[in-house]
Tab-separated table of C-alpha atoms in Angstrom:
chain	number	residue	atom	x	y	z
A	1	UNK	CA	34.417	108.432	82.169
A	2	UNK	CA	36.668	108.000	85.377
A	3	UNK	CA	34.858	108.838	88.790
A	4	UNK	CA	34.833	112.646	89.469
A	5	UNK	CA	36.678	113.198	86.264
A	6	UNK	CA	38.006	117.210	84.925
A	7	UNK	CA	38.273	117.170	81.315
A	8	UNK	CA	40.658	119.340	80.051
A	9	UNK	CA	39.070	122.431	77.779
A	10	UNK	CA	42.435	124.193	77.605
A	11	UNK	CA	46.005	123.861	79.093
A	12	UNK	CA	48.719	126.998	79.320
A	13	UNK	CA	52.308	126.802	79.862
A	14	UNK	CA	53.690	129.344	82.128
A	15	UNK	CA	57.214	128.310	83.368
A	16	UNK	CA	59.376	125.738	82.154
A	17	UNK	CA	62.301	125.069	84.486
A	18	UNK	CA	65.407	122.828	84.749
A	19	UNK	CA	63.122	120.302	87.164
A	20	UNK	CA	59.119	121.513	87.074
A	21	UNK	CA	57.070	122.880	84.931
A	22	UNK	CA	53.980	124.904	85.744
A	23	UNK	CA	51.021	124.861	83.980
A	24	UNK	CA	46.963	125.859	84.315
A	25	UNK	CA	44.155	124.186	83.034
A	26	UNK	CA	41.052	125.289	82.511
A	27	UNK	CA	38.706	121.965	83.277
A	28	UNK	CA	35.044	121.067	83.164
A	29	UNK	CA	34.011	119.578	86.277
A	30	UNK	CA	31.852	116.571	86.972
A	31	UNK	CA	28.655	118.473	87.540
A	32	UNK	CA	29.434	120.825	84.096
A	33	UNK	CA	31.106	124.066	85.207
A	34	UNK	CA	34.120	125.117	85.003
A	35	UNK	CA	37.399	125.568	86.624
A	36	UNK	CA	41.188	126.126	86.918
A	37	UNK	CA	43.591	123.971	87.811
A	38	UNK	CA	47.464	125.330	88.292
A	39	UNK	CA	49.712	121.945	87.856
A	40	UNK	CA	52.994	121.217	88.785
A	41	UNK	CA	54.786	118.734	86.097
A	42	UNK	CA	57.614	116.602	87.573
A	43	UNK	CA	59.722	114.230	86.243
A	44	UNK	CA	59.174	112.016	89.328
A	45	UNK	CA	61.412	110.670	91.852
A	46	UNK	CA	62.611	107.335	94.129
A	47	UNK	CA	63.412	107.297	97.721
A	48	UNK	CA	65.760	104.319	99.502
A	49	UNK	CA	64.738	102.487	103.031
A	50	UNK	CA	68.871	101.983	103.192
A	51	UNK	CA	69.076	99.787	106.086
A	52	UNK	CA	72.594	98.813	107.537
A	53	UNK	CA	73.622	95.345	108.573
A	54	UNK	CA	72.862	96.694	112.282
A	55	UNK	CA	69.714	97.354	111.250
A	56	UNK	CA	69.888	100.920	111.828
A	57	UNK	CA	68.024	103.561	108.790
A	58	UNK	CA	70.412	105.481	106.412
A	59	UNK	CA	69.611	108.939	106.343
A	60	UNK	CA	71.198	112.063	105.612
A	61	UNK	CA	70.242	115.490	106.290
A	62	UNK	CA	70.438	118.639	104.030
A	63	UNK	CA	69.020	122.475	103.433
A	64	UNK	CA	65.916	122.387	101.881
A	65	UNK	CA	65.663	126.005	100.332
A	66	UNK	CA	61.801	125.965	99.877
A	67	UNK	CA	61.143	125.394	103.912
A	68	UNK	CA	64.253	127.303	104.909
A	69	UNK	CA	66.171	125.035	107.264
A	70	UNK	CA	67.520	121.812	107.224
A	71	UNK	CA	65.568	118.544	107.563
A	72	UNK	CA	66.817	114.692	107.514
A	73	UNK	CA	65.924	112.281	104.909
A	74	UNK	CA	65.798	108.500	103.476
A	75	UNK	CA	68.245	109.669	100.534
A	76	UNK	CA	65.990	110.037	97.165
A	77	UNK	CA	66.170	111.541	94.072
A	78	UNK	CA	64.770	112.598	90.659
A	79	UNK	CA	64.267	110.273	87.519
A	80	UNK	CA	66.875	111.030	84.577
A	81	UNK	CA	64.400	111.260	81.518
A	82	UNK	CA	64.241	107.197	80.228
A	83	UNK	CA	65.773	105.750	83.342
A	84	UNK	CA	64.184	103.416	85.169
A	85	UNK	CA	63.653	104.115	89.087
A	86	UNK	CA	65.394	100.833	90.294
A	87	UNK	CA	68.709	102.529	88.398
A	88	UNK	CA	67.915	105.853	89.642
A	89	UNK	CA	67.440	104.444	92.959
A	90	UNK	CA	71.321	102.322	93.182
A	91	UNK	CA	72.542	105.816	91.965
A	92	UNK	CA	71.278	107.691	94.571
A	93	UNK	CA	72.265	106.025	97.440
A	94	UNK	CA	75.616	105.702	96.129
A	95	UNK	CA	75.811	109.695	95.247
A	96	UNK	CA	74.270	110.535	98.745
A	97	UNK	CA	75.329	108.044	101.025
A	98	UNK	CA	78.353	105.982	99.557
A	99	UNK	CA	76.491	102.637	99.901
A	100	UNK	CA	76.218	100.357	97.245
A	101	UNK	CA	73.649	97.217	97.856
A	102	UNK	CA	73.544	93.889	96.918
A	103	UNK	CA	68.962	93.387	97.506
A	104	UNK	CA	67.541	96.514	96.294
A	105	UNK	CA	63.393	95.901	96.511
A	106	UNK	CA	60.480	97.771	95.110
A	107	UNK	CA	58.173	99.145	97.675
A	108	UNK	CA	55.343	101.164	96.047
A	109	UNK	CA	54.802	104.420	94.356
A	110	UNK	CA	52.597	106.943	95.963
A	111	UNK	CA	52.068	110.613	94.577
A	112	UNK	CA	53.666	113.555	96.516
A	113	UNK	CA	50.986	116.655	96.410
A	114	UNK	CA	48.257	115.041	94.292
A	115	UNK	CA	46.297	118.392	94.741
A	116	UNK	CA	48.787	120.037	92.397
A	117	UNK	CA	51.462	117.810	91.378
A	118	UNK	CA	51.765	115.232	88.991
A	119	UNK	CA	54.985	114.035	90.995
A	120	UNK	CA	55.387	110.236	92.006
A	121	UNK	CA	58.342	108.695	94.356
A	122	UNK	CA	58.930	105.285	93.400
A	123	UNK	CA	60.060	103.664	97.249
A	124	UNK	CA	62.470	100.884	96.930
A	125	UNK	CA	64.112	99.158	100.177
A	126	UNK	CA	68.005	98.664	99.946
A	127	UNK	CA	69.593	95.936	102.394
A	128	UNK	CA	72.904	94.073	102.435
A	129	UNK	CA	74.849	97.672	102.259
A	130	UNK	CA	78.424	97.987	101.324
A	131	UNK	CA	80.611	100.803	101.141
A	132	UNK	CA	81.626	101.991	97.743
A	133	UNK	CA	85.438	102.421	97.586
A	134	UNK	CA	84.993	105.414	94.937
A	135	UNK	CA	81.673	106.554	96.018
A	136	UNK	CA	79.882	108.682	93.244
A	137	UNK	CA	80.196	112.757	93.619
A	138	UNK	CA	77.051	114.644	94.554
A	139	UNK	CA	75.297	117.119	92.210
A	140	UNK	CA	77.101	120.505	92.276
A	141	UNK	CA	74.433	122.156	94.004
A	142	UNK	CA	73.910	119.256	96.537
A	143	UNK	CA	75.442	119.132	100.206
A	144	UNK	CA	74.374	116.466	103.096
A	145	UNK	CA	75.439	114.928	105.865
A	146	UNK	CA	75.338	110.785	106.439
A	147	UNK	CA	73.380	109.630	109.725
A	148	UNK	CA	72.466	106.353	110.798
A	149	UNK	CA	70.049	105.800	113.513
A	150	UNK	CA	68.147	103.384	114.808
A	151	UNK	CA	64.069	103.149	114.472
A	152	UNK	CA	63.821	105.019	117.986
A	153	UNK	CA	65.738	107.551	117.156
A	154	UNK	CA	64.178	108.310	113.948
A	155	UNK	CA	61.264	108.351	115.439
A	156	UNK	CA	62.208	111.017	118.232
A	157	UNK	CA	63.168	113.278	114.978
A	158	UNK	CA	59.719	112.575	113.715
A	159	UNK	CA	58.319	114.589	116.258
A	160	UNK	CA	60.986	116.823	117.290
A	161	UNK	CA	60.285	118.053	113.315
A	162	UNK	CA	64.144	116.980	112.021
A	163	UNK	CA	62.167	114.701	109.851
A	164	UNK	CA	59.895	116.736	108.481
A	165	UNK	CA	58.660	115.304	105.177
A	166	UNK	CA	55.905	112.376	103.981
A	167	UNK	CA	58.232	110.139	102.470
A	168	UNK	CA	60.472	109.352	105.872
A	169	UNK	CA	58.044	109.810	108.066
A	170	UNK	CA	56.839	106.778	106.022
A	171	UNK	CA	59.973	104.968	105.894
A	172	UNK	CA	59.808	105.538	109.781
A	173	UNK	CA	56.511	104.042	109.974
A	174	UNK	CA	57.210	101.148	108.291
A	175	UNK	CA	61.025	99.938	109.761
A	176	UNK	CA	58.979	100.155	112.800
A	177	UNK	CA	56.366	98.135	111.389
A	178	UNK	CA	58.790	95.473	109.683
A	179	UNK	CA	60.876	95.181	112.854
């Protein structure tokens, strides 16, 4: 038995959507009670470090409908079902930012909202960018705007709240750290 481990009694779909499912357990706890647990089933996701020849961080900013208001981001996206993150990540940052790279490198994988999300973002650093002479179209539903700043900068966003999210805040902390 893991440390602190809920074994699952019963699970129960409630939504199925075109990105997350929701579900709730019902668990027995480490000390023999029980509980709920209302899970969020993603797909999981990467995230790019893009990092120009200037060394300046790719970003790009866009609405985020669940917070209401647009925030800036490394560019990221979700896993197509059977496709590995390094491909999902080269497609991203072509779709969102119209950079291509030549050293794409694996960074680490760290969970999102581990408190109710199964959802992992696989971080990968891109360097030796190019520009894409027939850059990939965005998703339908998907509009952003291309920034490049340097760490300073990105880290005046940090805390006037443009970047508002774990993942960049991250990538923030470590260009800074990997000057």
């Amino acid at each position: 038995m893991k440390k602190f481990e809920e074994k699952t009694i019963d699970s129960t779909p409630i939504f199925k959507g075109k990105v997350i499912s929701l579900k709730v357990d019902d668990v027995t706890l480490p000390n023999g009670k029980q509980s709920k647990r209302e899970i969020v089933n993603h797909p999981g996701a990467v995230a790019i470090i893009a990092i120009t020849k200037e060394g300046k961080l790719v970003l790009v900013e866009q609405y985020r409908k669940a917070l209401e208001r647009s925030i800036v981001e490394i560019p990221a996206g979700k896993l197509e079902p059977g496709e590995e993150p390094a491909v999902t990540a080269r497609r991203e940052l072509e779709e969102e930012t119209g950079y291509g790279c030549n050293e794409l490198i694996y960074l680490q994988t760290f969970a999102t909202s581990p408190g109710f999300a199964d959802e992992v973002i696989h971080l990968f650093v891109a360097k030796d960018l190019y520009k894409i002479e027939e850059k990939a179209d965005l998703d339908e539903d998907e509009f952003v705007e291309l920034l490049e700043v340097t760490v300073e900068e990105a880290e005046q966003m940090v805390v006037n709240q443009q970047i508002y999210d774990a993942k960049t805040a991250y990538a923030v902390l470590w260009m800074k750290m990997n000057k």
